[in-house]
Coordinates of C-alpha atoms in Angstrom, one line a residue:
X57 CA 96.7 82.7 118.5
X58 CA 100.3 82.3 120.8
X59 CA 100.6 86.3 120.5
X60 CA 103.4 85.7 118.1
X61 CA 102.1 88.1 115.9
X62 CA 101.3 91.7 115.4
X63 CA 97.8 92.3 116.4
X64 CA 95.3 94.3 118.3
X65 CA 94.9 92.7 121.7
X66 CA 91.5 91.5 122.0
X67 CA 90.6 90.4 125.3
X68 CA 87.7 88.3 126.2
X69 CA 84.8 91.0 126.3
X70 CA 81.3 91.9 126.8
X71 CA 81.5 94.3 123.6
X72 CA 78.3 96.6 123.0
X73 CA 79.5 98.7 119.9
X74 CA 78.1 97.5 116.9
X75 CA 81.6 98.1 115.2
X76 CA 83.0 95.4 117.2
X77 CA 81.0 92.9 115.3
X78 CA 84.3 91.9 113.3
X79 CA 85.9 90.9 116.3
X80 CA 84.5 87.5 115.8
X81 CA 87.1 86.7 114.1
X82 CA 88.5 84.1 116.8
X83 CA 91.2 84.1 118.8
X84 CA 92.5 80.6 117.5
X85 CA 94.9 80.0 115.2
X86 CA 94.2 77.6 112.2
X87 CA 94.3 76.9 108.5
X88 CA 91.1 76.9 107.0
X89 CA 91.7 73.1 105.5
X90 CA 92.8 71.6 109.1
X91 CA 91.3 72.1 112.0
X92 CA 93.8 73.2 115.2
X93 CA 93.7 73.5 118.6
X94 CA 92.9 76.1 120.3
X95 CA 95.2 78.8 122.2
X96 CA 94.4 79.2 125.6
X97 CA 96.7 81.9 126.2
X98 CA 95.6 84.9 127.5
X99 CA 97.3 87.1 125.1
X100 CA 95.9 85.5 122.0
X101 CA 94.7 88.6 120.3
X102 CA 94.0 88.4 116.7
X103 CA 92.0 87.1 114.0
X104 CA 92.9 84.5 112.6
X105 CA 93.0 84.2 108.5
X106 CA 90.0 84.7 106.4
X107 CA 90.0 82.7 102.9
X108 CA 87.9 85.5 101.0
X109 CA 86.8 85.4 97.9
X110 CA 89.7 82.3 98.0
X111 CA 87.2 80.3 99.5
X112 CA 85.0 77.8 98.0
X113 CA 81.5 78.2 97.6
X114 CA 79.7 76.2 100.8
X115 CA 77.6 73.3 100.0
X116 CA 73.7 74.7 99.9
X117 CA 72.2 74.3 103.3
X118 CA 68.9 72.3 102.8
X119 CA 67.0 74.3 105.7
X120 CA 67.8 77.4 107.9
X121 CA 69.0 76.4 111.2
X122 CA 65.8 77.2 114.0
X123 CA 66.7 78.7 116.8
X124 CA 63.7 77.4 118.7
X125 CA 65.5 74.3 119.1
X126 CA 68.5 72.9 121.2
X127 CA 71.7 73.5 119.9
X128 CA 74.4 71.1 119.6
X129 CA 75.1 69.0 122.6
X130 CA 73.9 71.8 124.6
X131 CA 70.9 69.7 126.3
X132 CA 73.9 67.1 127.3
X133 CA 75.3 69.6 129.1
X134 CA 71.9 70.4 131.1
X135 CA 72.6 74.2 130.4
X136 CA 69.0 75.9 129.2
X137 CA 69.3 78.8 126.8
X138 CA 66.4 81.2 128.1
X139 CA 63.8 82.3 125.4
X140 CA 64.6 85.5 125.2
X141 CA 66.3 87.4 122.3
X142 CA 69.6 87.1 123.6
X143 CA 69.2 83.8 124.7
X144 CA 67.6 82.4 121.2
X145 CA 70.2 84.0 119.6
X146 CA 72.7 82.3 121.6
X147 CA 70.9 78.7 120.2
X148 CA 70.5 79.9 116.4
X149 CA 74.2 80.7 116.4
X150 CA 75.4 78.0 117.5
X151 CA 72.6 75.7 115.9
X152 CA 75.0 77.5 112.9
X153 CA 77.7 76.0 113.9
X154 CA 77.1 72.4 114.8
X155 CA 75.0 72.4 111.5
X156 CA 76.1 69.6 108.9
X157 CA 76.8 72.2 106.6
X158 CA 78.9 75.3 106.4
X159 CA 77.1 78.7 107.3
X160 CA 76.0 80.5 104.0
X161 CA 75.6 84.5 103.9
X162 CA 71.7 83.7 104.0
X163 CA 72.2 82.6 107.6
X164 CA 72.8 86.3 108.4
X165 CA 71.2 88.5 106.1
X166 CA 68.2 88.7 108.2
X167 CA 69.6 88.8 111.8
X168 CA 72.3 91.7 111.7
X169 CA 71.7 95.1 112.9
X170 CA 72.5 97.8 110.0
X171 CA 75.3 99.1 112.0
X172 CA 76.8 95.4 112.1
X173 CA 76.3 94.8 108.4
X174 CA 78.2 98.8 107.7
X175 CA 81.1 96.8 109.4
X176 CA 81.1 92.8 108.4
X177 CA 78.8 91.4 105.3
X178 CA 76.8 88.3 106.2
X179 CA 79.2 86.5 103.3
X180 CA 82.7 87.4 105.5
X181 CA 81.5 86.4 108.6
X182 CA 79.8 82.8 107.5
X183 CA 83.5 82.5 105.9
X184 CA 84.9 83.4 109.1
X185 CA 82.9 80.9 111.1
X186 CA 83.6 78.1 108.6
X187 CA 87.0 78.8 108.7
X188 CA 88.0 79.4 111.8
X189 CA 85.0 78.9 114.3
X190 CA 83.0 75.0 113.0
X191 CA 86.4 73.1 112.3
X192 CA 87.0 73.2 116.0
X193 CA 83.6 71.9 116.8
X194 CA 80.9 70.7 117.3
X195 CA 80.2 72.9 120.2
X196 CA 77.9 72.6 123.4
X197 CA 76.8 75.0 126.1
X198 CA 78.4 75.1 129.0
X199 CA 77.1 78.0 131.2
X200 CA 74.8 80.9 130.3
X201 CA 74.5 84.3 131.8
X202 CA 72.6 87.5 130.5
X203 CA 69.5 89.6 129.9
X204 CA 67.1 90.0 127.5
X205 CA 69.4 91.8 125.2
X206 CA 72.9 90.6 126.1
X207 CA 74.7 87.1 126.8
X208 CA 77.5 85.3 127.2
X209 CA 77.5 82.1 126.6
X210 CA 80.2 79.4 127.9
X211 CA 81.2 76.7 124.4
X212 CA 83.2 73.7 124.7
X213 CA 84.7 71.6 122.4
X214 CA 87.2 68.9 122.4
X215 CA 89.5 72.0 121.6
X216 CA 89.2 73.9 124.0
X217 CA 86.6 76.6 124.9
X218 CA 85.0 80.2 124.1
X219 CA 83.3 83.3 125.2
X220 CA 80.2 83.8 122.9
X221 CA 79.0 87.2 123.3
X222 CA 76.0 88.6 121.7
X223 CA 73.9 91.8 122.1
X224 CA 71.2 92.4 120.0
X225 CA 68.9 95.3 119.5
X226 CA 66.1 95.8 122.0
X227 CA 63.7 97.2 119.0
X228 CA 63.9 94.7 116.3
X229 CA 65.9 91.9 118.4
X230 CA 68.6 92.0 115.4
X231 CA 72.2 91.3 116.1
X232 CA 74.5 94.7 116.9
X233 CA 77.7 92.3 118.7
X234 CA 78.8 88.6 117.7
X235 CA 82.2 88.0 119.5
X236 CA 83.6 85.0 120.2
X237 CA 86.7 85.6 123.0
X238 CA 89.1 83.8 124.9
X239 CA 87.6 81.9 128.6
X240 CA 89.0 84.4 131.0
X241 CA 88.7 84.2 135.0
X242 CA 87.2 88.1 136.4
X243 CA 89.9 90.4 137.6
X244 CA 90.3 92.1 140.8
X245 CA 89.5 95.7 139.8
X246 CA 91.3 98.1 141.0
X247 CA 89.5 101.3 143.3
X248 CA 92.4 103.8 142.5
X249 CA 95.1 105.2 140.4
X250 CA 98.1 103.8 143.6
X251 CA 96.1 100.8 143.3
X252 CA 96.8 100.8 139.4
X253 CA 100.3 102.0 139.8
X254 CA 101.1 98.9 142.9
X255 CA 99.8 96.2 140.8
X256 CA 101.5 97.2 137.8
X257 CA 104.9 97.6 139.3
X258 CA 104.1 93.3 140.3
X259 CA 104.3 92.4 136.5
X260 CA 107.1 90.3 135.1
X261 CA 109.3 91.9 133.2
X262 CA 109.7 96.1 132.2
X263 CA 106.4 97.7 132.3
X264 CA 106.1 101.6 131.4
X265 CA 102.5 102.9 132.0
X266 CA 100.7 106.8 131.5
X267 CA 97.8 107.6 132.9
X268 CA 96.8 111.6 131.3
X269 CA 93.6 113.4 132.4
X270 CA 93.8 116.5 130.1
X271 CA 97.1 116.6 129.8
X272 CA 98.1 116.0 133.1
X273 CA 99.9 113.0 134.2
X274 CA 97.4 111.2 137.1
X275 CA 100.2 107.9 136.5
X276 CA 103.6 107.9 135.2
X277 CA 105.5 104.9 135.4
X278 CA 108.8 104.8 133.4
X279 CA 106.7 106.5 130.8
X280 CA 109.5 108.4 129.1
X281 CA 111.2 105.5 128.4
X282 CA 111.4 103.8 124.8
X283 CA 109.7 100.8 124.3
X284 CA 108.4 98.1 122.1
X285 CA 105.1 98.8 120.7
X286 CA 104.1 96.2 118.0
X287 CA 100.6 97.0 116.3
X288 CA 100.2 100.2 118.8
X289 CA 102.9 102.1 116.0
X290 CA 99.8 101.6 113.6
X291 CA 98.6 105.0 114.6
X292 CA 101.4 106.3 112.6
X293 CA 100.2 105.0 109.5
X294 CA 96.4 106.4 110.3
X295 CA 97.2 110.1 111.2
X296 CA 99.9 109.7 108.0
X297 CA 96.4 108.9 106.1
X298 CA 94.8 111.6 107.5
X299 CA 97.9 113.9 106.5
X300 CA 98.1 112.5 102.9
X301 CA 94.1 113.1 102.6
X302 CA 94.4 117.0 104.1
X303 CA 96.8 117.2 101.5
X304 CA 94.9 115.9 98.7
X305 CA 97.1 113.7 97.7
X306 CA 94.8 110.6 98.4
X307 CA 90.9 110.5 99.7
X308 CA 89.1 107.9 101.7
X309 CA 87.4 106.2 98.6
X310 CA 90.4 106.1 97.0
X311 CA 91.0 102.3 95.7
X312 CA 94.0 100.5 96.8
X313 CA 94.4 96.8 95.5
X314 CA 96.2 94.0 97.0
X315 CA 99.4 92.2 95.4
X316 CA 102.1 89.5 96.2
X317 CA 104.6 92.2 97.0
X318 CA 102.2 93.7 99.6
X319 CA 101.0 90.6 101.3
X320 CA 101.8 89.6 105.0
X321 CA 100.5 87.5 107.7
X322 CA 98.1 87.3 109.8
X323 CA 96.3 89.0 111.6
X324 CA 93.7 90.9 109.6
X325 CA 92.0 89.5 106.3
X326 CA 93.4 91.0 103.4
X327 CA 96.1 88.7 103.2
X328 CA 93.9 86.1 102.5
X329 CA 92.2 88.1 99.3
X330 CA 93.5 87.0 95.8
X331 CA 95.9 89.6 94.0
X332 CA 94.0 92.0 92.5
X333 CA 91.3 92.2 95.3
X334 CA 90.3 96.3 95.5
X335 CA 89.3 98.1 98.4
X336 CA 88.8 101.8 99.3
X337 CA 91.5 103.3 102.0
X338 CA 88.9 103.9 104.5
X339 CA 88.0 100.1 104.9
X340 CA 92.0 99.7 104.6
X341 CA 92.6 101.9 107.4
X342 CA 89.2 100.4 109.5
X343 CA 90.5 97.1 109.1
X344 CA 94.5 98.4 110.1
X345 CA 93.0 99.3 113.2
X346 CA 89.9 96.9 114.2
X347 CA 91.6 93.7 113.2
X348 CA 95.4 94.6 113.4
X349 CA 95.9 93.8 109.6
X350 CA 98.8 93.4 108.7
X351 CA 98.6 93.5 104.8
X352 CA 96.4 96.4 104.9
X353 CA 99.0 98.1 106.9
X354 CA 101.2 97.8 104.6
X355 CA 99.2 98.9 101.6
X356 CA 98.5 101.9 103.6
X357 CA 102.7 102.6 103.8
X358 CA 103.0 101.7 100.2
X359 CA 100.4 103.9 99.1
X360 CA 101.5 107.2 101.1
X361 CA 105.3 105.8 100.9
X362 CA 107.6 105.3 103.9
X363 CA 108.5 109.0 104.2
X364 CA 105.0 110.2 104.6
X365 CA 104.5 108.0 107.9
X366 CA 108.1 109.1 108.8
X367 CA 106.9 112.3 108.4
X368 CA 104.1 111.5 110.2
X369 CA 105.9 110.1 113.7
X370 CA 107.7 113.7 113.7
X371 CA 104.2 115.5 113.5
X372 CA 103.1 113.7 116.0
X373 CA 106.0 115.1 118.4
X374 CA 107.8 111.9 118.7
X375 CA 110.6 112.4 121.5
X376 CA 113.2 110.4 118.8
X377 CA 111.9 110.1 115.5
X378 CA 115.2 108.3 114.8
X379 CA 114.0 105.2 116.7
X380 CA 111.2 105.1 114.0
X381 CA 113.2 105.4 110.6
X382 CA 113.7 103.5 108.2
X383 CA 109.7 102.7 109.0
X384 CA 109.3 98.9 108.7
X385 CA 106.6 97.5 107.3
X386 CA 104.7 94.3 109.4
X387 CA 106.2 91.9 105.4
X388 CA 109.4 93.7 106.2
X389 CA 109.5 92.7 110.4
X390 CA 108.2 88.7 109.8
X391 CA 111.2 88.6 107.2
X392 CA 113.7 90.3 109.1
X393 CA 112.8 88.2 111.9
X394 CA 111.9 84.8 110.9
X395 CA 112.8 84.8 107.2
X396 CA 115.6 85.8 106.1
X397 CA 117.1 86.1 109.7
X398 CA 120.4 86.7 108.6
X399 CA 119.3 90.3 107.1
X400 CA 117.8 90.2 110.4
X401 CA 121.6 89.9 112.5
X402 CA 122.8 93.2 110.6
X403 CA 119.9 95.4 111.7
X404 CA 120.7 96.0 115.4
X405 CA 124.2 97.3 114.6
X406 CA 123.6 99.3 111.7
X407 CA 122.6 103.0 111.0
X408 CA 119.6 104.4 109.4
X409 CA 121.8 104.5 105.4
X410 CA 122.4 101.0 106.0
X411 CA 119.0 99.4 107.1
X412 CA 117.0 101.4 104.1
X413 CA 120.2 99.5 102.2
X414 CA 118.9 96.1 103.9
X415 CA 115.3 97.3 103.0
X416 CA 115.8 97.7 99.6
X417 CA 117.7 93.9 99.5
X418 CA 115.2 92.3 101.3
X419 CA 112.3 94.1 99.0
X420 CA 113.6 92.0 96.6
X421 CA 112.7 89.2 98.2
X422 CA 109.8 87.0 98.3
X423 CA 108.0 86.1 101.8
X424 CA 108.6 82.4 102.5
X425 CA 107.3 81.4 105.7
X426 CA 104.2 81.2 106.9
X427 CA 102.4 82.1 110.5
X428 CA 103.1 78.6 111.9
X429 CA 107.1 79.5 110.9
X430 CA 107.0 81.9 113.9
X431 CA 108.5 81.5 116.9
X432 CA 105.9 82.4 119.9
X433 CA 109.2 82.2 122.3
X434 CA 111.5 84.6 120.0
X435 CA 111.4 87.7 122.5
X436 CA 114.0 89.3 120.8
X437 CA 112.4 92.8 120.3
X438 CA 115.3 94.7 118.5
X439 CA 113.9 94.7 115.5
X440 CA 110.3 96.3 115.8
X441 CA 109.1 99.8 116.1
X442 CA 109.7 102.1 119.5
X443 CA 108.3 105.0 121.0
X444 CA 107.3 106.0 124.9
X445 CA 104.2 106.3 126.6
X446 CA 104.2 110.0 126.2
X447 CA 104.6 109.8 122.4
X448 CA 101.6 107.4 122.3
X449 CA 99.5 109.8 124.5
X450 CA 100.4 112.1 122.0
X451 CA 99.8 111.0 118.3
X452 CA 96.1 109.7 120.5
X453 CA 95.8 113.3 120.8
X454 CA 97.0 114.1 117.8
X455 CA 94.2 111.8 115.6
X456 CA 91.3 112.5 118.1
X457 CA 92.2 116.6 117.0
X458 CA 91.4 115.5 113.4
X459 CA 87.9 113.9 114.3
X460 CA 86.6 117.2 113.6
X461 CA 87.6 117.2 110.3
X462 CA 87.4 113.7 109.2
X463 CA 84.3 112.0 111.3
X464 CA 85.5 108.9 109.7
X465 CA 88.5 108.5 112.3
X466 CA 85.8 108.0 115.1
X467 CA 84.4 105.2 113.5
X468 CA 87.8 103.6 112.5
X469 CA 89.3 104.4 115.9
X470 CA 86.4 102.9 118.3
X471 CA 85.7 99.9 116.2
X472 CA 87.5 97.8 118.3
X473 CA 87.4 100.0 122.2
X474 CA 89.7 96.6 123.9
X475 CA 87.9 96.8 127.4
X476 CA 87.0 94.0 129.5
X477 CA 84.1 92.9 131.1
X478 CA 82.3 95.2 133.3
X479 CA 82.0 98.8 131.8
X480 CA 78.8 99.7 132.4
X481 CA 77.6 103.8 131.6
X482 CA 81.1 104.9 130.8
X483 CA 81.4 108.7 131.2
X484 CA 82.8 108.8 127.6
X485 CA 81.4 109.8 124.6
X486 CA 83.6 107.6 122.8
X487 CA 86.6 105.5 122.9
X488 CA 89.9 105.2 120.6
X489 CA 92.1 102.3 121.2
X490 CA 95.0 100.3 119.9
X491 CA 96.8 97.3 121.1
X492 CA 99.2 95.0 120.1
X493 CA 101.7 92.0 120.6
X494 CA 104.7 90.2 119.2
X495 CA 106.9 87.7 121.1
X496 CA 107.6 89.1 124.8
X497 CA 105.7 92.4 123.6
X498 CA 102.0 93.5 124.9
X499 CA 101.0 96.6 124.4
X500 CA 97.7 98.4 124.6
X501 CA 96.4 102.2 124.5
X502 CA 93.2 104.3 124.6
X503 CA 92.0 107.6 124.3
X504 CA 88.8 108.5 125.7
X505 CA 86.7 111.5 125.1
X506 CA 83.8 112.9 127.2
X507 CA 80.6 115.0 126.1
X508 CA 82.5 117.8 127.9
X509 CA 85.9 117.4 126.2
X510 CA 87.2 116.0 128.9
X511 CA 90.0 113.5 128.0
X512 CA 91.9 110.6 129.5
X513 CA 94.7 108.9 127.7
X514 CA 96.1 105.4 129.3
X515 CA 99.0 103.9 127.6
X516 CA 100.4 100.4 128.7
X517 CA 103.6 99.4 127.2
X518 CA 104.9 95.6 128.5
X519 CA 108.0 93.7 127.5
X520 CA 109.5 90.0 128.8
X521 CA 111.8 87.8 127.8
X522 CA 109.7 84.9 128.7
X523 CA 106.7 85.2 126.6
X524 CA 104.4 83.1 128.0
X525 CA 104.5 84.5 131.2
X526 CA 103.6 87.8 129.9
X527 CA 101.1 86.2 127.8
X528 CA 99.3 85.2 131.4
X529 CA 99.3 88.7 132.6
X530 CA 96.8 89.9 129.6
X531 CA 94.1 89.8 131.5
X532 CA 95.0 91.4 133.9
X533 CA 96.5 94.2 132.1
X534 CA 93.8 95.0 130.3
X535 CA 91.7 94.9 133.0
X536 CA 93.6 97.3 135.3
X537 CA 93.8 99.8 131.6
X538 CA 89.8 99.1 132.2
X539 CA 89.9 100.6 135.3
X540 CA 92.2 103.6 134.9
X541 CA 89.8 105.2 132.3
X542 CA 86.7 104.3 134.8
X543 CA 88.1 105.4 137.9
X544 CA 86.4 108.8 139.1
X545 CA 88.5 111.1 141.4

C-alpha cells in the first residue's frame, strides 16, 4: 500500500509470535480480479482486501504441492533452499504460490501450529494468498538466510519483491509465523536514548517522541504537543470495549454483524465480508488492532455508540478531550476527506454542535469511492483524530491495567508487536503495540511489560507535508522505536 490509508504500520519483520501469523496479509495494494504492482514504499503498512466468503470457490488442486522439490524459478536463480524445516517450508510455500492453481484450505490444514490456526483459518489465508499474494507472481528465490527453525527468504517477481518470513515449531516442525513484508535495507541501531533523541530530531518534518520507564520520562521530545495519530486513536475504541464489557452492557462473545452502513476501506478484512457476515466482538476488536480494520473499527463505535469511546478518551486522562469529539469513525474520515470533500471544507472551521450536525448529513450518505480514489499525496491532516505522546503513554497504561481483568486484551494487544529485525531475548514478558498512517501521518506506539512489572512505553508521533518522504523514513523509525524498548541503562 502508498500509506494512504489508516493502518497498523507493519514493517518488514522477523515476527516470532504465533499471533502475527495474520500479518501475511501483504503489503501490496490490489483488487483481487487484477493484479497490481507492488508498493515499494517503506511505509506501506496494511493488509490489503480479503474477498471472504465473497470469493469464489478455487478450482480443485489435482495434487498437493511437495515441498521436496524446487519452487518456482528458484533453481534459475541458483539460490538453494536448505532441507531443513524452515527451509522446506520456505519451498512448499512458495511451491503454493507458483502452483497452476489457487491455494485451497487443504494446503494448510496440516502445517499450521494451533496457535496460528486460534488466529487465521487455513480457508482466510489461501484467500489471502490468491488474492493478494499469486496475482503478482510467479515468484523465485532470490537470497535465503536462517536456521533450522526460522527464515527469511528474498521473492522476486516482475512486481517487485518480498520478505517471506517463516518460523515454525521446533517439536512438530508446524508453522507458528507466515509473513510476507516489505524488502527493507538494516538500520543503524542506535546504542542510547541521545542517540535516539539526535536521530530523531534529523527526520523531515514535526516529529514528537516519549520514551517512559515506569512512568518516568527517559525521552521527551515535543511530547506534550497534539498531534496526528491515524489508526494509533484505535486504543480508544478497545479500552471503550473494555468499559462497555465491565459494565455489562456488552461481552466478548457478543455477535456484531456487518452491513452497508458500517462498511469502510481497507485495511482489515471485514469490509470485504457480505452484509450479514457475524462475528463475536473479541475477533472484532483482535482484528481492529492486528490488521488496523477499518470496518471492524467502526462496528466496534456503532455498537458501544460514539459517546461511550468519547467517554472513553476522558478516562483515559486525555489532556483535551475536545480534540477528540465528535469521534469520527475511519467511513466518516475517507468521506470527509475524499468523498464528499466539500462536507470536508466545513470541518476545520466549525465547533463540536456543528460537526455532529455534518455527521449526521454525511450518515446519510452512501460511501462512493473506493481505495484507489485516495490521494497518497493529500497531507492535509485536519480532519483526523489528535492526541500527544503523553496521552498515548497513557490510555497504553490504562488498557495494560485491565489485562488483569480481561486476559483477552494481551492476546488482542500483542498480535501484531511492530518490531523490526533483530530482537532477540527481549526482557519483556509481552508487548502491546499500535501503529498507524494516513497521508503525511506515521505513527507508532508500544507498551512493554516485564516479568517484574517493570514497564516501558515509547510513543512516536510523525507528520509531513510531503508524504513520500516520510514514507522513506519508516524504516528507520521503527527501527530506532526497536531500540528504545531494547536499550538497557
Amino acid at each position: 500500500m502508498n500509506g494512504a490509508l489508516i493502518s497498523a504500520v507493519i514493517p518488514a519483520a522477523k515476527l516470532t509470535a504465533a499471533g502475527v501469523l495474520a500479518a501475511v496479509l501483504l503489503s501490496a495494494c490490489g483488487d483481487a480480479d487484477e493484479p497490481q504492482e507492488l508498493d515499494q514504499s517503506a511505509a506501506a503498512e496494511a493488509p490489503t482486501p480479503l474477498s471472504g466468503a465473497e470469493t469464489e470457490e478455487p478450482e480443485e488442486q489435482t495434487a498437493d504441492p511437495d515441498p521436496s522439490q524446487d519452487a518456482g524459478a528458484a533453481a534459475d536463480h541458483g539460490v538453494e533452499l536448505p532441507q531443513t524445516p524452515a527451509g522446506t517450508t520456505a519451498r512448499y510455500v512458495l511451491s503454493v504460490l507458483n502452483a497452476e492453481s489457487d491455494s485451497t484450505a487443504e494446503d494448510w490444514e496440516d502445517r499450521l501450529h494451533q496457535d496460528a490456526l486460534a488466529e487465521l483459518s487455513p480457508t482466510d489465508l489461501a484467500t489471502v494468498i490468491n488474492t493478494t499474494i499469486r496475482p503478482q507472481g510467479p515468484w523465485s528465490a532470490a537470497a535465503y538466510d536462517g536456521d533450522d527453525t526460522q527464515s527469511l527468504t528474498r521473492l522476486e517477481a516482475d512486481s517487485g519483491e518480498l520478505d517471506l518470513h517463516i518460523a515454525v515449531d521446533e517439536t512438530d516442525q508446524l508453522i507458528t509465523t507466515l509473513y510476507f513484508g516489505e524488502v527493507s535495507e538494516p538500520v543503524e541501531t542506535a546504542e542510547s536514548f541521545q542517540d535516539v533523541e539526535e536521530r530523531l530530531i534529523e527526520f523531515p518534518g514535526d516529529v514528537r517522541a516519549l520514551i517512559l520507564q515506569d512512568g518516568e520520562p527517559l525521552l521527551d521530545l515535543r511530547a506534550e504537543e497534539p498531534a496526528p495519530l491515524a489508526s494509533v486513536a484505535k486504543l480508544y475504541v478497545l479500552l471503550a470495549t473494555v468499559e462497555a464489557i465491565d459494565e455489562g452492557e456488552t461481552s466478548w462473545d457478543e455477535s456484531l454483524e456487518v452491513t452497508e452502513e458500517l462498511r469502510s476501506l481497507p485495511s482489515g478484512t471485514l469490509q470485504d465480508q457480505p452484509e450479514g457476515y457475524t462475528t463475536t466482538v473479541y475477533d472484532v476488536a483482535h482484528r481492529m488492532i492486528e490488521l488496523s480494520d477499518n470496518t471492524g473499527t467502526d462496528m466496534l463505535i456503532d455498537h458501544l455508540g460514539r459517546d461511550a469511546v468519547e467517554e472513553a478518551v476522558v478516562a483515559a486522562d486525555h489532556h483535551r478531550p475536545e480534540l477528540l469529539r465528535p469521534f469520527l469513525t475511519t467511513r466518516e474520515l475517507f468521506q470527509l476527506r475524499w468523498d464528499q470533500p466539500q462536507i470536508g471544507d466545513q470541518w476545520a472551521d466549525a465547533g463540536e454542535d456543528q460537526r455532529r450536525e455534518l455527521l449526521e448529513e454525511l450518515n446519510q450518505m452512501p460511501l462512493e469511492i473506493a481505495y484507489e480514489d485516495i490521494d497518497a499525496e493529500d497531507t492535509n491532516a485536519e480532519i483526523g483524530w489528535r492526541a500527544n505522546a503523553y496521552d498515548i503513554a497513557a490510555v497504553h497504561q490504562e488498557l495494560a491495567q485491565r489485562t488483569e481483568e480481561h486476559s483477552e486484551l494481551i492476546s488482542i494487544l500483542g498480535s501484531n508487536p511492530g518490531l523490526p529485525t533483530g530482537i532477540e531475548d527481549p526482557w519483556w514478558q509481552r508487548v502491546a503495540f499500535k501503529g498507524g498512517s494516513l497521508p503525511g501521518v506515521l505513527t507508532g506506539s508500544w507498551h512493554a511489560v516485564g516479568e517484574d512489572g517493570e514497564q516501558r512505553t515509547v510513543v512516536l508521533l510523525a507528520e509531513h507535508d510531503d508524504a513520500a518522504e516520510l514514507r522513506s523514513e519508516a524504516d528507520e523509525q521503527f527501527g530506532l522505536a526497536a531500540d528504545a524498548l531494547t536499550i538497557r541503562d
